[in-house]
PDB file of N, CA and C in Angstrom:
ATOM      1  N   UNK A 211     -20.891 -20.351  89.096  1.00 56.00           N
ATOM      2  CA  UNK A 211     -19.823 -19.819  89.919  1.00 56.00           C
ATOM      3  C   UNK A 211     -19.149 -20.993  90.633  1.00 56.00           C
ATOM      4  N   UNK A 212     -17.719 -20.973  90.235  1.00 62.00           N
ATOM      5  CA  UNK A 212     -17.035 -21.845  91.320  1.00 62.00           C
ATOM      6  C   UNK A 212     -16.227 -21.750  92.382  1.00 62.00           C
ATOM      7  N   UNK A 213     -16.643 -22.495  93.565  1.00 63.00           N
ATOM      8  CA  UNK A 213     -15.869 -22.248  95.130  1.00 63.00           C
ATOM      9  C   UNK A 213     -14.068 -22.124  95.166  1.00 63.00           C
ATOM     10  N   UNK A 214     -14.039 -21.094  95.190  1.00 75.00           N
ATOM     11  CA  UNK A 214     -12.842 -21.206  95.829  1.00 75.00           C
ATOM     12  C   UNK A 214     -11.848 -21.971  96.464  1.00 75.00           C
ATOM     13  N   UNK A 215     -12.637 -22.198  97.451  1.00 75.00           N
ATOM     14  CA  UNK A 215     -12.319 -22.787  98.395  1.00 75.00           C
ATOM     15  C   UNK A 215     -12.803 -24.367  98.541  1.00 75.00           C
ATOM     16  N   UNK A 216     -12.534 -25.501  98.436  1.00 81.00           N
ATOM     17  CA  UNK A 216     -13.485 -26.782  98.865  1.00 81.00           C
ATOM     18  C   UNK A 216     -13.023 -27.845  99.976  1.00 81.00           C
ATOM     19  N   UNK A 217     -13.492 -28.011 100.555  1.00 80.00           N
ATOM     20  CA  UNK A 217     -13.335 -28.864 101.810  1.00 80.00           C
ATOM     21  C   UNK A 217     -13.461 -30.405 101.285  1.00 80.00           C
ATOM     22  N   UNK A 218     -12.368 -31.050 101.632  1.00 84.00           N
ATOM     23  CA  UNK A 218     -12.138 -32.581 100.487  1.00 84.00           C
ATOM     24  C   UNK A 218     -12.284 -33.588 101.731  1.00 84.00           C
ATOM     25  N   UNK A 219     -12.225 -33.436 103.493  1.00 85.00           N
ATOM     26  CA  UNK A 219     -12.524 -34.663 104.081  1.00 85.00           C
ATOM     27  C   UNK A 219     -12.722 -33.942 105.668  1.00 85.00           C
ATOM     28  N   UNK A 220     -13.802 -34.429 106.020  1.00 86.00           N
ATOM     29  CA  UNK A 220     -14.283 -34.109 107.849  1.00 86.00           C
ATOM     30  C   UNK A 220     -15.034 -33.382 107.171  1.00 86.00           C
ATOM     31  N   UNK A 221     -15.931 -33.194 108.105  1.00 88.00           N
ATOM     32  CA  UNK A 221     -17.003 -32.096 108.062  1.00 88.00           C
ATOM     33  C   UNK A 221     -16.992 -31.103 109.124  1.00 88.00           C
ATOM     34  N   UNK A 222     -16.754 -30.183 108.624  1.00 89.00           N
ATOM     35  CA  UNK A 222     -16.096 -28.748 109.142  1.00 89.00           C
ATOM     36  C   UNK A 222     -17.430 -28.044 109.448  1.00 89.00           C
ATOM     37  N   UNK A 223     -17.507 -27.564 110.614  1.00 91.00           N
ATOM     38  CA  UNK A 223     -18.750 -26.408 110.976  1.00 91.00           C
ATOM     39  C   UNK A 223     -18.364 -25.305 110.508  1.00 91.00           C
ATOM     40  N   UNK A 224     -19.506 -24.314 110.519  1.00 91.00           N
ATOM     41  CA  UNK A 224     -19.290 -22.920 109.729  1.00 91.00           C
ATOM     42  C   UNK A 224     -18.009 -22.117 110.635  1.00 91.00           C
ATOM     43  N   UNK A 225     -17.725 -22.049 111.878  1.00 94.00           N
ATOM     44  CA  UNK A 225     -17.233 -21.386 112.544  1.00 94.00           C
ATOM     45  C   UNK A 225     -15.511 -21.535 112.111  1.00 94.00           C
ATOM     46  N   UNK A 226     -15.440 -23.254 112.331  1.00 92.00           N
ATOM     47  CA  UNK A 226     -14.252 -23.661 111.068  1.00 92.00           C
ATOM     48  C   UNK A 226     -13.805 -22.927 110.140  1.00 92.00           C
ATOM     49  N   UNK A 227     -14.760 -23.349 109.388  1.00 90.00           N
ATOM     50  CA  UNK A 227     -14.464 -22.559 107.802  1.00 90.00           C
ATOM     51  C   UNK A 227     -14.704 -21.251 107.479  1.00 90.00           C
ATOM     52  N   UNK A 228     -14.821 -20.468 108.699  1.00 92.00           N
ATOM     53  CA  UNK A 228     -15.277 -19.043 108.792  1.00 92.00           C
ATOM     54  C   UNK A 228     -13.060 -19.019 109.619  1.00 92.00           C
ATOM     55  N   UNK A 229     -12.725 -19.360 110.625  1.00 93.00           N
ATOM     56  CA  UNK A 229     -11.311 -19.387 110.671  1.00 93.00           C
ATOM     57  C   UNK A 229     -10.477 -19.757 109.521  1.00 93.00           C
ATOM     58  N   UNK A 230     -10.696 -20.234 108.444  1.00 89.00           N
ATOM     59  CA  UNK A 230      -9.953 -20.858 107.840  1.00 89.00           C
ATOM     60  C   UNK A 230      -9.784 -19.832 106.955  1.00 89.00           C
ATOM     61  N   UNK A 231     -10.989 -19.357 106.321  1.00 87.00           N
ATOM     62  CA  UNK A 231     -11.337 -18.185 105.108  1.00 87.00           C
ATOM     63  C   UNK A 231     -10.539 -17.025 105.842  1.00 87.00           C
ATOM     64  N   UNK A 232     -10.507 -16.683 107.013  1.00 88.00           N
ATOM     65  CA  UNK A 232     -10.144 -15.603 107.496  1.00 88.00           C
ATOM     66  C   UNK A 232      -8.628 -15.490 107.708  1.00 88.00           C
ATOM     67  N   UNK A 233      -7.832 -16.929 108.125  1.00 87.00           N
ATOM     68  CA  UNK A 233      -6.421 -16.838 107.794  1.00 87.00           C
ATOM     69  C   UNK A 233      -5.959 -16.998 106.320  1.00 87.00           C
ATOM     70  N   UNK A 234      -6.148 -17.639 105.602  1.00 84.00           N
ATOM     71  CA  UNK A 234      -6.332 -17.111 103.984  1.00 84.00           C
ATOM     72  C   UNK A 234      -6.164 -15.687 103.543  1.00 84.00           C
ATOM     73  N   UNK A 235      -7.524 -15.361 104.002  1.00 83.00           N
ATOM     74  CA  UNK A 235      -7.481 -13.644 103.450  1.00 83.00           C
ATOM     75  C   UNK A 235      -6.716 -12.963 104.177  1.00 83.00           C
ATOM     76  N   UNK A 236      -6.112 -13.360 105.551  1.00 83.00           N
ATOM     77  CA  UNK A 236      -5.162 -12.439 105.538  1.00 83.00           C
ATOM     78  C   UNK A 236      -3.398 -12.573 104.973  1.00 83.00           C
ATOM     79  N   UNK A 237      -3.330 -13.785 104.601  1.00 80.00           N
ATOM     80  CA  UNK A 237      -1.798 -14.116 103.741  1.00 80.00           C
ATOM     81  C   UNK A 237      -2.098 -13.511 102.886  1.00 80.00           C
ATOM     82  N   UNK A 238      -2.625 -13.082 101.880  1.00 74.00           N
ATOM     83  CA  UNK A 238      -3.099 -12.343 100.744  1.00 74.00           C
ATOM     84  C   UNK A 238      -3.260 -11.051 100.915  1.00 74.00           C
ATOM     85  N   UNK A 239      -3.349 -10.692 102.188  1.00 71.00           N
ATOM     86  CA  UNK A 239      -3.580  -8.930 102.061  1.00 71.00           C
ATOM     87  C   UNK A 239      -2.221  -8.647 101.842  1.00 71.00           C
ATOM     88  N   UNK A 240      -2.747  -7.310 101.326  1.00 78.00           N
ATOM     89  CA  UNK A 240      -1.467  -6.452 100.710  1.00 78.00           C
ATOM     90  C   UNK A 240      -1.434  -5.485 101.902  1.00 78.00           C
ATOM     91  N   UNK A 241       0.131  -5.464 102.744  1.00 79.00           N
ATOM     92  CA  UNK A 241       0.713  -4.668 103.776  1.00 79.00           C
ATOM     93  C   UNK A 241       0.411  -3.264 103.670  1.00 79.00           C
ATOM     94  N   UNK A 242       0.280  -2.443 104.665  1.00 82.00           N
ATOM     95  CA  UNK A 242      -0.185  -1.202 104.644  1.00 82.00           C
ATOM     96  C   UNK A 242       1.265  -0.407 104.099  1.00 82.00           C
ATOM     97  N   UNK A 243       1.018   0.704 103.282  1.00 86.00           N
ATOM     98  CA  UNK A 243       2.578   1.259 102.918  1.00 86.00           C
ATOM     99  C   UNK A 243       2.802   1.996 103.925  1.00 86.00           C
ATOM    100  N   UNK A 244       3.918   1.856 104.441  1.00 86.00           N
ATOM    101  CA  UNK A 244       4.994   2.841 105.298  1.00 86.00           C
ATOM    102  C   UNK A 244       4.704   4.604 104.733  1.00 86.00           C
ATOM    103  N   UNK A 245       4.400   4.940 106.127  1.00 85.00           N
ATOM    104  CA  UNK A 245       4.796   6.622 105.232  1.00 85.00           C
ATOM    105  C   UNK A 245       6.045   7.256 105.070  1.00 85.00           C
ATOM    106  N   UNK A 246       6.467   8.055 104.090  1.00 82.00           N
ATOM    107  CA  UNK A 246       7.275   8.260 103.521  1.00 82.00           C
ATOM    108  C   UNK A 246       7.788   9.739 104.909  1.00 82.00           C
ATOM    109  N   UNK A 247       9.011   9.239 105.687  1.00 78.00           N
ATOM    110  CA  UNK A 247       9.138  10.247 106.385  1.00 78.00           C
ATOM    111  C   UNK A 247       9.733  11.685 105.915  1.00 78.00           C
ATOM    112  N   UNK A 248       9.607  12.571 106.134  1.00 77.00           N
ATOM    113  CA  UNK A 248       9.768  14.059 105.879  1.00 77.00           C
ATOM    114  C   UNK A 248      10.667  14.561 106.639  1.00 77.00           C
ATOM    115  N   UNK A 249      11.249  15.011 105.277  1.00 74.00           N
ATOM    116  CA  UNK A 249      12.984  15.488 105.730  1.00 74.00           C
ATOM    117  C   UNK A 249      12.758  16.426 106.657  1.00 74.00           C
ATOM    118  N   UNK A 250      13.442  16.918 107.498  1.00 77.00           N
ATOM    119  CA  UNK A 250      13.853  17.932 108.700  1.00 77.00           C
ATOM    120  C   UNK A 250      15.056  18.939 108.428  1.00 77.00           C
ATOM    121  N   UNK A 251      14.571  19.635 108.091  1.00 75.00           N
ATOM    122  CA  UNK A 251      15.549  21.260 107.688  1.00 75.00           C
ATOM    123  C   UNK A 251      16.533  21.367 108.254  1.00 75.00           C
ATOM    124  N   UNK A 252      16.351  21.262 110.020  1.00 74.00           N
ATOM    125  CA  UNK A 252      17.527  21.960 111.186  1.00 74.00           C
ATOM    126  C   UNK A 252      18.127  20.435 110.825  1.00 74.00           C
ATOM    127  N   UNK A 253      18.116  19.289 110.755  1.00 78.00           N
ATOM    128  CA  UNK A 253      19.016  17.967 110.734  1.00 78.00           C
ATOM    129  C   UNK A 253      19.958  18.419 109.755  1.00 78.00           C
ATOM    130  N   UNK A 254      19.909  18.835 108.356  1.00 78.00           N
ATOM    131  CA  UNK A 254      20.751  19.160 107.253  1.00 78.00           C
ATOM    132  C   UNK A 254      22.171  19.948 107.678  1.00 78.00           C
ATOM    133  N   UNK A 255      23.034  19.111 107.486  1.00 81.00           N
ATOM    134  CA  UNK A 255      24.355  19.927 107.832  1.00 81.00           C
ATOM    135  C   UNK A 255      24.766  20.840 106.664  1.00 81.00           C
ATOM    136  N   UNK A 256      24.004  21.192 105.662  1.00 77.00           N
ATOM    137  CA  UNK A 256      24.252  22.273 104.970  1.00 77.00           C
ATOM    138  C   UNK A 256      23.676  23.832 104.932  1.00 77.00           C
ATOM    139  N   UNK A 257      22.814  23.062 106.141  1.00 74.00           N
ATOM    140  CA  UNK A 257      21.906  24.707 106.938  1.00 74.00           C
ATOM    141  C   UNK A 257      23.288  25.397 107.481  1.00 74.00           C
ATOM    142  N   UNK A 258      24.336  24.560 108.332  1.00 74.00           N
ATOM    143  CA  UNK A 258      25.005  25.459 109.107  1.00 74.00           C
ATOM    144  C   UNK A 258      26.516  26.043 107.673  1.00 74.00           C
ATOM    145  N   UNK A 259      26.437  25.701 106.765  1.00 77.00           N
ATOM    146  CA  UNK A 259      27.577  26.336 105.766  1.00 77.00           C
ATOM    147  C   UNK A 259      27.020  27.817 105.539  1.00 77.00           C
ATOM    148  N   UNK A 260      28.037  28.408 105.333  1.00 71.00           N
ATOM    149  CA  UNK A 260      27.662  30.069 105.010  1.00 71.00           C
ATOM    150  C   UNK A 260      27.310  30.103 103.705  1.00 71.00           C
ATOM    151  N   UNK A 261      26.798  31.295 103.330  1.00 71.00           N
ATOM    152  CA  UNK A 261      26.750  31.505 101.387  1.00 71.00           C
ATOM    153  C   UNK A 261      28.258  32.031 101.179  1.00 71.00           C
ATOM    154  N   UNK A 262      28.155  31.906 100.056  1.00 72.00           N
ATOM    155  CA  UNK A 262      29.422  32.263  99.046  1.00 72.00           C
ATOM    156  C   UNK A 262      29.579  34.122  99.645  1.00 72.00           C
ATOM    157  N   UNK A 263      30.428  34.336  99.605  1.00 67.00           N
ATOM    158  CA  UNK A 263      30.923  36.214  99.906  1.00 67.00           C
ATOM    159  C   UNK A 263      30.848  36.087  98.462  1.00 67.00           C
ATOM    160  N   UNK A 264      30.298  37.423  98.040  1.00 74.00           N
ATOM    161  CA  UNK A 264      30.344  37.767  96.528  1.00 74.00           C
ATOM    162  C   UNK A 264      30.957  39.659  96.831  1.00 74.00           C
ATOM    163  N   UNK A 265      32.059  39.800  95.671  1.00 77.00           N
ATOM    164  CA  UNK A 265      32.429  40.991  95.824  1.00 77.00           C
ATOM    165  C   UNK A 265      31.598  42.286  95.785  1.00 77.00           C
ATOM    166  N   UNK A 266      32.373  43.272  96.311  1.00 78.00           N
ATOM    167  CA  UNK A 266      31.118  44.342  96.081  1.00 78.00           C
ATOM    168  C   UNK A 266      31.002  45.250  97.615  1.00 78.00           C
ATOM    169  N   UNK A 267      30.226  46.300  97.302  1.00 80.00           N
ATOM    170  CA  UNK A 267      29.617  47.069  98.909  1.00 80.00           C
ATOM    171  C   UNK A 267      29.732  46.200 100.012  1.00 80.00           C
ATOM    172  N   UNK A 268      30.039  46.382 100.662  1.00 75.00           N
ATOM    173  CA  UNK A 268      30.200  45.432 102.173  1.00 75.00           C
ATOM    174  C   UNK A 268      30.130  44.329 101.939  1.00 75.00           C
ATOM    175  N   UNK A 269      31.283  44.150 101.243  1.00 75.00           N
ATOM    176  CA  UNK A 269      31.784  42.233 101.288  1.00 75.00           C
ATOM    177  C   UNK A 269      32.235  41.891 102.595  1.00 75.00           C
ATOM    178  N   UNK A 270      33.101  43.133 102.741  1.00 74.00           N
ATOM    179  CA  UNK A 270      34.090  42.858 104.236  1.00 74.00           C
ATOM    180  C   UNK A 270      32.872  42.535 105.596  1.00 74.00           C
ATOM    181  N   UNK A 271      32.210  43.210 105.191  1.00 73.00           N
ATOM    182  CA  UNK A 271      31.038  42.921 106.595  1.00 73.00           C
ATOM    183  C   UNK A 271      30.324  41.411 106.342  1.00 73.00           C
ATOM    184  N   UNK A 272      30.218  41.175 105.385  1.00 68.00           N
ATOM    185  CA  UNK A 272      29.379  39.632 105.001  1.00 68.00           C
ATOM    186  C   UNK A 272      30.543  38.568 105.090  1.00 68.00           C
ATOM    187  N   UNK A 273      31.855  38.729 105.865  1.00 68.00           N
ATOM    188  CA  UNK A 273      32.929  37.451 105.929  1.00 68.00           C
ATOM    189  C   UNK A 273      32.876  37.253 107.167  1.00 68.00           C
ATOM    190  N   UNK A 274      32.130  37.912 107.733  1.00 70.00           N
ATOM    191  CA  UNK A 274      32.168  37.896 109.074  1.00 70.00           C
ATOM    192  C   UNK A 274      31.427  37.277 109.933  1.00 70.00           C
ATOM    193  N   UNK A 275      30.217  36.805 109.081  1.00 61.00           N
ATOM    194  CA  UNK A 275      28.698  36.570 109.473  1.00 61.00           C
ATOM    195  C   UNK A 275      28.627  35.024 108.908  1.00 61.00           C
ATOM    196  N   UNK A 276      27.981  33.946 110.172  1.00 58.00           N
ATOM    197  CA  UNK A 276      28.205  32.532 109.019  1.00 58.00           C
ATOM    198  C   UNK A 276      26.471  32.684 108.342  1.00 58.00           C
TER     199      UNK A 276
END
């Protein structure tokens, strides 16, 4: 098995190379994903459009109503 990591000059204590490994691994982490926000019904400006009047039994009463 070969090191990863190798230390080429000074002699570094564990606590060192325990900071060093640890800023490393975190440039390499992969970012948490964003959650995907969820649409809101009442925001939709097509909640407030009426339906279509379709002819027939009390059309006249349904033109009246949004």
């Amino acid at each position: 098995m070969t090191p990863h990591l190798r230390i080429v000059r000074g002699d570094a204590s564990p606590e060192e190379i325990a900071a060093l490994v640890a800023v490393l691994a975190t440039r390499h982490a992969q970012p948490e994903p964003r959650p995907v926000p969820t649409s809101q019904t009442w925001r939709n400006p097509a909640r407030a459009m009426r339906k279509p009047v379709t002819p027939g039994k009390s059309a006249w009463r349904m033109s009246a109503l949004p």
